[in-house]
Amino acid sequence: MKRIIIFLIILISNASIAFTSNFPKDTNRWLILYVAPDFSRSLFLDSRNFKTYTGNLYHPICLIADSWFWEANDTKTKNQAYNIHHFEYDLDCNTYKILYTAEYIDGKCVKSYGNNNPAKSEIIVPGSIAEKIFDRIKNYTNVKRRAGGIS
């Protein structure tokens, strides 16, 4: 019985280290948005830079959510690899576009690139992970608006 308990403690402590290795440290700023069931992917919303506005050049009357995400892939990796993405969601047309991505390993940016076609938006596919994330962005927008945090 003692061996089982010790084994479980070691297993849980190792799992928690692997689980948090490439997650953001500032949990007040970065809010959990999505975690894959097998913990292979997780997304965190930057609540400090989240904003909404009405319209852009291509959709002048739509509600737009502008946000940054911290994406941790394969949380079991030894190095701390993660991506920072800048997304724009059109909450009325159910579309999104990635404006910018930076890839980090051990805190150092190894690659970054912007969207070279800002007019192109991706449609939210029903039943996809993108739809789950989109729904959470929409819910977060509604909660912030009711609380008076955004217009």
Short mmCIF file of C-alpha atoms in Angstrom, two decimals:
data_model
loop_
_atom_site.label_atom_id
_atom_site.label_comp_id
_atom_site.label_asym_id
_atom_site.label_seq_id
_atom_site.Cartn_x
_atom_site.Cartn_y
_atom_site.Cartn_z
CA MET A 1 0.00 0.00 0.00
CA LYS A 2 2.85 2.39 0.85
CA ARG A 3 4.50 1.68 -2.48
CA ILE A 4 1.30 2.46 -4.35
CA ILE A 5 0.89 5.78 -2.54
CA ILE A 6 4.52 6.75 -3.14
CA PHE A 7 4.20 5.75 -6.80
CA LEU A 8 1.06 7.88 -7.19
CA ILE A 9 2.73 10.88 -5.55
CA ILE A 10 5.72 10.60 -7.89
CA LEU A 11 3.45 10.14 -10.90
CA ILE A 12 1.31 13.17 -10.01
CA SER A 13 4.33 15.39 -9.31
CA ASN A 14 5.98 14.44 -12.61
CA ALA A 15 2.73 14.95 -14.50
CA SER A 16 2.24 18.40 -12.98
CA ILE A 17 5.80 19.42 -13.93
CA ALA A 18 5.29 18.22 -17.49
CA PHE A 19 1.85 19.79 -17.61
CA THR A 20 3.06 23.25 -16.61
CA SER A 21 6.48 23.33 -18.25
CA ASN A 22 5.55 25.59 -21.16
CA PHE A 23 2.52 27.34 -19.71
CA PRO A 24 2.55 31.08 -18.99
CA LYS A 25 3.52 31.99 -15.44
CA ASP A 26 1.24 35.05 -15.09
CA THR A 27 -2.14 33.35 -14.53
CA ASN A 28 -3.85 36.69 -13.84
CA ARG A 29 -3.03 37.83 -17.36
CA TRP A 30 -3.20 34.55 -19.32
CA LEU A 31 -6.57 32.83 -18.88
CA ILE A 32 -7.07 29.17 -19.80
CA LEU A 33 -9.09 29.04 -22.97
CA TYR A 34 -8.66 25.45 -24.16
CA VAL A 35 -6.83 22.31 -23.06
CA ALA A 36 -6.92 19.20 -25.25
CA PRO A 37 -8.22 16.06 -23.49
CA ASP A 38 -4.78 14.43 -23.81
CA PHE A 39 -2.99 17.67 -22.75
CA SER A 40 -1.16 17.76 -26.09
CA ARG A 41 -2.28 21.33 -26.79
CA SER A 42 -3.43 24.25 -24.70
CA LEU A 43 -4.39 27.84 -25.40
CA PHE A 44 -4.38 30.81 -23.06
CA LEU A 45 -6.08 34.15 -23.73
CA ASP A 46 -4.20 37.37 -22.99
CA SER A 47 -6.83 39.19 -20.95
CA ARG A 48 -4.69 42.34 -20.72
CA ASN A 49 -4.71 42.97 -24.49
CA PHE A 50 -8.20 41.66 -25.35
CA LYS A 51 -10.34 44.24 -27.11
CA THR A 52 -13.43 44.47 -29.26
CA TYR A 53 -14.53 47.01 -31.81
CA THR A 54 -17.13 47.40 -34.51
CA GLY A 55 -15.96 46.89 -38.03
CA ASN A 56 -12.72 46.73 -39.92
CA LEU A 57 -11.73 47.45 -43.50
CA TYR A 58 -13.31 44.22 -44.81
CA HIS A 59 -16.32 43.92 -42.45
CA PRO A 60 -17.40 47.48 -41.56
CA ILE A 61 -20.44 46.61 -39.39
CA CYS A 62 -19.33 43.40 -37.64
CA LEU A 63 -18.25 42.95 -34.03
CA ILE A 64 -14.52 42.13 -34.03
CA ALA A 65 -12.59 40.57 -31.12
CA ASP A 66 -8.86 41.24 -31.23
CA SER A 67 -6.81 38.95 -29.00
CA TRP A 68 -3.42 37.38 -28.32
CA PHE A 69 -2.96 33.71 -27.41
CA TRP A 70 -0.25 31.64 -25.78
CA GLU A 71 -0.25 28.19 -27.37
CA ALA A 72 1.59 25.36 -25.65
CA ASN A 73 1.96 22.26 -27.82
CA ASP A 74 3.10 18.89 -26.50
CA THR A 75 3.36 19.81 -22.85
CA LYS A 76 5.65 16.83 -22.26
CA THR A 77 8.54 18.40 -24.18
CA LYS A 78 11.81 18.97 -22.30
CA ASN A 79 12.33 22.47 -23.62
CA GLN A 80 9.78 25.20 -23.11
CA ALA A 81 8.39 25.53 -26.62
CA TYR A 82 5.34 27.70 -27.18
CA ASN A 83 3.80 30.09 -29.71
CA ILE A 84 2.26 33.52 -29.31
CA HIS A 85 -0.50 34.27 -31.82
CA HIS A 86 -2.41 37.45 -32.63
CA PHE A 87 -5.94 36.59 -33.77
CA GLU A 88 -8.84 38.62 -35.03
CA TYR A 89 -12.31 37.08 -34.71
CA ASP A 90 -15.34 38.34 -36.58
CA LEU A 91 -18.06 37.45 -34.09
CA ASP A 92 -20.90 38.22 -36.50
CA CYS A 93 -19.60 36.42 -39.60
CA ASN A 94 -18.10 33.45 -37.65
CA THR A 95 -14.64 33.84 -39.14
CA TYR A 96 -11.11 34.36 -37.85
CA LYS A 97 -7.67 35.25 -39.10
CA ILE A 98 -4.20 34.90 -37.65
CA LEU A 99 -2.44 38.27 -37.88
CA TYR A 100 0.90 37.33 -36.36
CA THR A 101 2.74 34.33 -34.89
CA ALA A 102 5.98 34.10 -32.93
CA GLU A 103 7.53 30.74 -32.03
CA TYR A 104 9.57 30.47 -28.83
CA ILE A 105 11.93 27.85 -27.44
CA ASP A 106 13.23 28.34 -23.91
CA GLY A 107 12.03 31.94 -23.91
CA LYS A 108 13.82 32.92 -27.12
CA CYS A 109 11.96 33.82 -30.29
CA VAL A 110 13.18 31.45 -33.02
CA LYS A 111 10.73 32.42 -35.76
CA SER A 112 8.05 35.06 -36.34
CA TYR A 113 5.81 35.88 -39.24
CA GLY A 114 2.79 38.03 -40.06
CA ASN A 115 -0.23 37.46 -42.21
CA ASN A 116 0.61 38.54 -45.77
CA ASN A 117 -3.05 38.49 -46.81
CA PRO A 118 -5.09 40.42 -44.20
CA ALA A 119 -8.22 40.26 -46.35
CA LYS A 120 -8.41 36.46 -46.08
CA SER A 121 -10.45 35.05 -43.21
CA GLU A 122 -10.98 31.43 -42.27
CA ILE A 123 -14.49 30.09 -41.68
CA ILE A 124 -15.18 28.44 -38.33
CA VAL A 125 -15.80 24.77 -39.10
CA PRO A 126 -18.66 23.25 -37.07
CA GLY A 127 -17.49 20.66 -34.53
CA SER A 128 -13.82 21.70 -34.76
CA ILE A 129 -11.43 22.89 -32.07
CA ALA A 130 -11.61 26.30 -33.75
CA GLU A 131 -15.35 26.36 -33.06
CA LYS A 132 -14.81 25.56 -29.36
CA ILE A 133 -12.27 28.37 -29.10
CA PHE A 134 -14.51 30.75 -31.08
CA ASP A 135 -17.44 30.01 -28.74
CA ARG A 136 -15.24 30.72 -25.71
CA ILE A 137 -14.09 34.00 -27.24
CA LYS A 138 -17.71 34.94 -27.89
CA ASN A 139 -18.68 34.03 -24.31
CA TYR A 140 -15.70 35.96 -22.90
CA THR A 141 -16.74 38.99 -24.99
CA ASN A 142 -20.31 38.79 -23.68
CA VAL A 143 -19.17 38.48 -20.05
CA LYS A 144 -16.77 41.44 -20.42
CA ARG A 145 -19.49 43.55 -22.06
CA ARG A 146 -22.02 42.80 -19.32
CA ALA A 147 -19.42 43.67 -16.69
CA GLY A 148 -18.73 46.95 -18.46
CA GLY A 149 -15.14 45.98 -19.27
CA ILE A 150 -15.46 46.59 -23.02
CA SER A 151 -17.85 48.52 -25.23
#
